[in-house]
Amino acid sequence: MKFLKTTTFLIAAGLAQPLIAQEAGGRLDIVVQPEPPSLMLGLVQNGPTQLVAGDIYESLLRYNTDLEPQPSLAKSWEVSEDGLTYTFQLQEGVTWHDGEPFTAEDVVFSADVFLRETHARLRSSLAYVDTIEAPDDTTVVFTLKTPFGPFINAFEVGTMPMIPKHLYEGTDFANNEMNATPIGTGPFKFESWEKGSFIHLVKNEDYYLENKPYLDEIYYRVIPDAASRAVAFETGEVDVLPGGSVENWDVPRLTEMDNTCSTSKGWEFFAPHAWMWLNNREGPTSDVRFRQAVMYAMDRDFVRDVVWNGFGTVATGPVSSKTNFYSDDVTIYDHDPDKARALLDEMGYDGEPVRILPLPYGETWQRWAEAVRQNLQEVGIEVEIDSTDVAGWNEKTAQWDYDMAFTYLYQYGDPALGTSRNYVEAQIEKGSPWNNVEGYRNPELDLKWEAAATSASAEERQELYNEIQKEIVDDVPVAWLLEIEFPTIHNCNVQDLVTTAIGVNDGLRDAWIKQ
Amino acid sequence: MSLISTILGRLVKAVITLLAIAVLNFFLIHAAPGDPAAVLAGEAGAADPLFIEQLRARFGLDQPFHIQLWTYVKNVMMLDLGYSFRQGAPVIELIADRLPATLLLTLSAFVISLSLGIALGVAAAARVGRVSDSLLTTLALLFYATPLYWAALMAVLVFSVQLGWLPGFGYETVGSGYSGLARAWDILQHLILPAMTLGLFFMAVYMRMTRASMLEVSQMDFVKTARAKGLSGPVIRRRHILRNALLPVVTLAGLQAGQLIGGAVLTETVFAWPGIGRLMFESLGARDYNTILGVFLVSAAMVILFNILTDIVYRIVDPRIGAKT
């Protein structure tokens, strides 16, 4: 179990000296899939945008693979005992890519003005913030209304990227023409974008960390077909396949190639957690015995081993084991068809068919839905698979038009950021596929979720989250499936590629190529 | 009727057809579930209703349906294809960006398939019944029946991965810094596999059609006359048979030409060719209404344009057609 320390952090830069000398220079080709709609990270936060823009933009903190905060634009920080005041000391001598100095005013503008207007996910954290102030050029103070345990996780680059005030203040953010040529403080600068082919970034020669970055340039390559992406890696056309860019069955073939490395690290902050929403409002899925029967009917180990080629971990409940405050002291649902049949008999299931909505993210998810259908049919549940495309999936889940729907969500390092939104009653609202879509109501637990989010004590939070996990797993509001793993595959000459909890997204600052 | 007035009449009809297509497309695309705001919000991994409302207002999706339709038709009539909110650029720019790559690919495939198809068809007809004819027709049948997607992947596996002769995908070597002739040579190498793959199917069609048509025409009386007056075999084939046999081929070529813009989605996807087909396909998934409608409209305009051109070519190949009307 991991605890977040809320006491003082003061970490000097250059903590550990590397054993091998990094070599400067070289070019890296990385697959980006699909092509991002925009690189302006303050406006668009989809996966591909975060992957590319994480080199251009920076935030106050980075996180290591144990989710502990590390310096980034903030060189040190302090959280008061009562959990209400967060004080950041910024690095000195940082400039934007256009040469203007980066100051505390930019931080205030980014968090308080720009992102408050544009960033839905950060906005829910900012609701706990009373004021954001810059007493001098290198100090920023966030003052909270009430303690908010996960707030220290809100300073990741996809959550709170720093936006240049001198270019955006007083403009129409969405239509600012600078969006096409993003300006950040990061280790790489935007150079060009051939739509449909590649995005070219070049080294920021004025980067504030000495000798960094090591690479001269990066090409993000747009290759729309999964099989072609695998071929691109085989022929050496690209050096890095970020997690999820090839189909699972290609992974073993690629990783067996000479000089090929792969790692499952670098996803700890996101900890993608897959489940099926079970519509708690109507039909057989509204009966808790039916939902438990679904859990016992599914052979999740089989899916992990066959559909996911052995990648991933069977989920025990709503919180990922990679996320802070995870607890495994819960009811474990093993594959037990007899138990499932007994539960169905007990509730008097009459064979009413249920519709499964697979996630339209490629072949793996389609096969997963077929595996679940087979498991459910084995215990006598009638199943229809209801296929659609991404837009249709969004529409159907957001309008609650389903019985069982596959999904996976990011956890963002803390149950209060990525987990509770799917289970508390206040988050039942049509129109979004990212809230309590299943319609689970448990007022008693709602109080605990709230108390756990707003406690300043990590011990107390752990206590509350243990209780929540124990209780909610018996209710089966959704059918938890897997903690998904997306291995990053790369040429072994690429060193120090994945060193943080968001992996390749911000890893290129430290990456280098062994000649 | 003179050629000019025929063309003018066709153009007037074309404009009306195009407007009808624009309206129909608009209804179709709005009938699909989901909208661009929901997709964008979905990709962000988190969204509150306020965020989605903001997006809808920005995209003009909060307006009543008939107002949206009217705005769209009005813009189309002023040749304004609108703005892609997803990509933050005018649609016409997005299309113009992708147009050269697509035209290069589809025109090359067009030329390859038409020239090779006709040549092989003529050759096969001249050797009808012999082994070489059977060989050619069997080959054509094979190309005709092979799914494009599979052929593309196999081409990459064989010529790029195994043999290493040709680049497997992309439009040019990324970051090579080539210019002038070196760049043209580089692009040409990248072009060969996708253009051949895309051309194979139509080549087979042209070949089969040319062969059948040649054989049919060669039985006609005027061919016997030509032979009787002592003309040589090749001259009869070229001047008398081929010219008469070409009409059905022209019809098909007109159909293929109509697909020059939107017909290469699969090839562009497998070969990572930065063309319009992919722009359309990706925009469809993202419900980027303005971009899809823009690509549809330009494609429709191409089809209509090539129909008119086909009619003109008919008159050149067979002057009797203009005389009859």
mmCIF file of C-alpha atoms in Angstrom, chain A residues 27 29 35 37-38 45-47 117-118 120-121 123 174-175 195-198 219 221-225 227-228 231-232 234-235 237 388-392 394-395 412 421 429-434, chain B residues 33-35 38-52 54 58 83 86-87 94 97-98 149 153 156-157 160-161 169 171 174-175 268-272 274 278 282 284-285 287:
data_model
loop_
_atom_site.group_PDB
_atom_site.id
_atom_site.type_symbol
_atom_site.label_atom_id
_atom_site.label_comp_id
_atom_site.label_asym_id
_atom_site.label_seq_id
_atom_site.Cartn_x
_atom_site.Cartn_y
_atom_site.Cartn_z
ATOM 1 C CA ARG A 27 16.549 11.179 -33.845
ATOM 2 C CA ASP A 29 10.649 7.981 -34.526
ATOM 3 C CA GLU A 35 -3.505 11.387 -35.340
ATOM 4 C CA PRO A 37 -6.860 16.634 -33.604
ATOM 5 C CA SER A 38 -4.711 19.388 -32.068
ATOM 6 C CA GLN A 45 -6.617 16.188 -23.693
ATOM 7 C CA ASN A 46 -7.058 13.005 -25.685
ATOM 8 C CA GLY A 47 -4.376 10.306 -25.554
ATOM 9 C CA GLU A 117 -12.534 27.603 -18.569
ATOM 10 C CA THR A 118 -11.356 24.779 -20.824
ATOM 11 C CA ALA A 120 -13.329 19.690 -17.499
ATOM 12 C CA ARG A 121 -11.293 17.267 -15.421
ATOM 13 C CA ARG A 123 -12.221 22.042 -13.095
ATOM 14 C CA ALA A 174 -10.382 28.100 -28.741
ATOM 15 C CA ASN A 175 -9.761 30.236 -31.832
ATOM 16 C CA LYS A 195 -1.208 16.274 -41.585
ATOM 17 C CA GLY A 196 -1.662 12.578 -42.160
ATOM 18 C CA SER A 197 2.084 11.850 -42.102
ATOM 19 C CA PHE A 198 4.114 13.117 -39.175
ATOM 20 C CA TYR A 219 9.191 12.445 -35.452
ATOM 21 C CA ARG A 221 4.613 9.065 -37.247
ATOM 22 C CA VAL A 222 0.971 8.689 -38.225
ATOM 23 C CA ILE A 223 0.368 5.133 -39.497
ATOM 24 C CA PRO A 224 -3.360 4.404 -39.436
ATOM 25 C CA ASP A 225 -3.340 0.604 -39.852
ATOM 26 C CA ALA A 227 -0.669 -4.233 -39.015
ATOM 27 C CA SER A 228 1.327 -1.554 -40.837
ATOM 28 C CA VAL A 231 5.615 -3.700 -39.894
ATOM 29 C CA ALA A 232 7.012 -0.199 -39.383
ATOM 30 C CA GLU A 234 9.909 -4.594 -37.778
ATOM 31 C CA THR A 235 11.593 -2.709 -40.601
ATOM 32 C CA GLU A 237 11.138 2.654 -39.613
ATOM 33 C CA THR A 388 -21.446 0.430 -32.956
ATOM 34 C CA ASP A 389 -18.652 2.941 -33.638
ATOM 35 C CA VAL A 390 -17.015 5.316 -31.166
ATOM 36 C CA ALA A 391 -19.528 8.113 -31.590
ATOM 37 C CA GLY A 392 -22.396 5.663 -31.302
ATOM 38 C CA ASN A 394 -20.586 7.569 -26.579
ATOM 39 C CA GLU A 395 -24.185 8.300 -27.418
ATOM 40 C CA TYR A 412 -5.372 9.486 -12.182
ATOM 41 C CA ARG A 421 -16.984 9.692 -10.157
ATOM 42 C CA GLU A 429 -26.292 12.713 -15.037
ATOM 43 C CA LYS A 430 -27.219 11.897 -18.623
ATOM 44 C CA GLY A 431 -24.982 13.190 -21.380
ATOM 45 C CA SER A 432 -21.532 12.019 -20.314
ATOM 46 C CA PRO A 433 -19.916 8.586 -20.576
ATOM 47 C CA TRP A 434 -17.484 9.401 -17.773
ATOM 48 C CA PRO B 33 -25.735 8.558 -33.490
ATOM 49 C CA GLY B 34 -23.439 10.885 -31.552
ATOM 50 C CA ASP B 35 -22.109 14.316 -32.417
ATOM 51 C CA ALA B 38 -19.644 14.193 -27.500
ATOM 52 C CA VAL B 39 -16.753 12.564 -29.352
ATOM 53 C CA LEU B 40 -14.317 15.319 -28.387
ATOM 54 C CA ALA B 41 -15.491 15.217 -24.795
ATOM 55 C CA GLY B 42 -15.293 11.442 -24.859
ATOM 56 C CA GLU B 43 -11.669 11.514 -25.943
ATOM 57 C CA ALA B 44 -10.775 13.895 -23.132
ATOM 58 C CA GLY B 45 -11.515 11.073 -20.668
ATOM 59 C CA ALA B 46 -13.677 13.312 -18.537
ATOM 60 C CA ALA B 47 -16.438 15.750 -19.189
ATOM 61 C CA ASP B 48 -19.150 17.597 -17.359
ATOM 62 C CA PRO B 49 -22.350 18.732 -19.059
ATOM 63 C CA LEU B 50 -21.082 22.326 -18.989
ATOM 64 C CA PHE B 51 -18.081 21.326 -21.120
ATOM 65 C CA ILE B 52 -20.255 19.560 -23.695
ATOM 66 C CA GLN B 54 -19.741 24.867 -24.425
ATOM 67 C CA ARG B 58 -19.047 26.694 -30.317
ATOM 68 C CA TYR B 83 -14.694 25.180 -40.631
ATOM 69 C CA ARG B 86 -12.023 19.469 -34.473
ATOM 70 C CA GLN B 87 -8.930 20.263 -36.497
ATOM 71 C CA LEU B 94 -7.806 20.441 -45.087
ATOM 72 C CA ASP B 97 -3.708 19.797 -48.119
ATOM 73 C CA ARG B 98 -4.572 16.200 -48.880
ATOM 74 C CA TYR B 149 -6.761 -4.956 -48.179
ATOM 75 C CA LEU B 153 -0.629 -6.152 -46.809
ATOM 76 C CA VAL B 156 4.142 -4.748 -48.018
ATOM 77 C CA LEU B 157 5.233 -8.056 -46.520
ATOM 78 C CA SER B 160 9.114 -4.183 -48.204
ATOM 79 C CA VAL B 161 9.699 -6.525 -45.266
ATOM 80 C CA PHE B 169 4.379 3.112 -46.380
ATOM 81 C CA TYR B 171 4.448 9.491 -48.942
ATOM 82 C CA VAL B 174 10.340 11.462 -43.307
ATOM 83 C CA GLY B 175 12.981 14.013 -42.403
ATOM 84 C CA GLU B 268 -4.347 5.043 -48.058
ATOM 85 C CA THR B 269 -4.874 3.398 -44.669
ATOM 86 C CA VAL B 270 -2.629 0.386 -45.196
ATOM 87 C CA PHE B 271 0.142 2.406 -46.843
ATOM 88 C CA ALA B 272 -0.188 5.378 -44.468
ATOM 89 C CA PRO B 274 -1.772 11.039 -46.356
ATOM 90 C CA ARG B 278 -8.319 8.815 -44.714
ATOM 91 C CA GLU B 282 -11.269 9.683 -39.662
ATOM 92 C CA LEU B 284 -16.568 10.171 -40.007
ATOM 93 C CA GLY B 285 -15.459 8.436 -36.812
ATOM 94 C CA ARG B 287 -18.421 13.067 -36.478
#
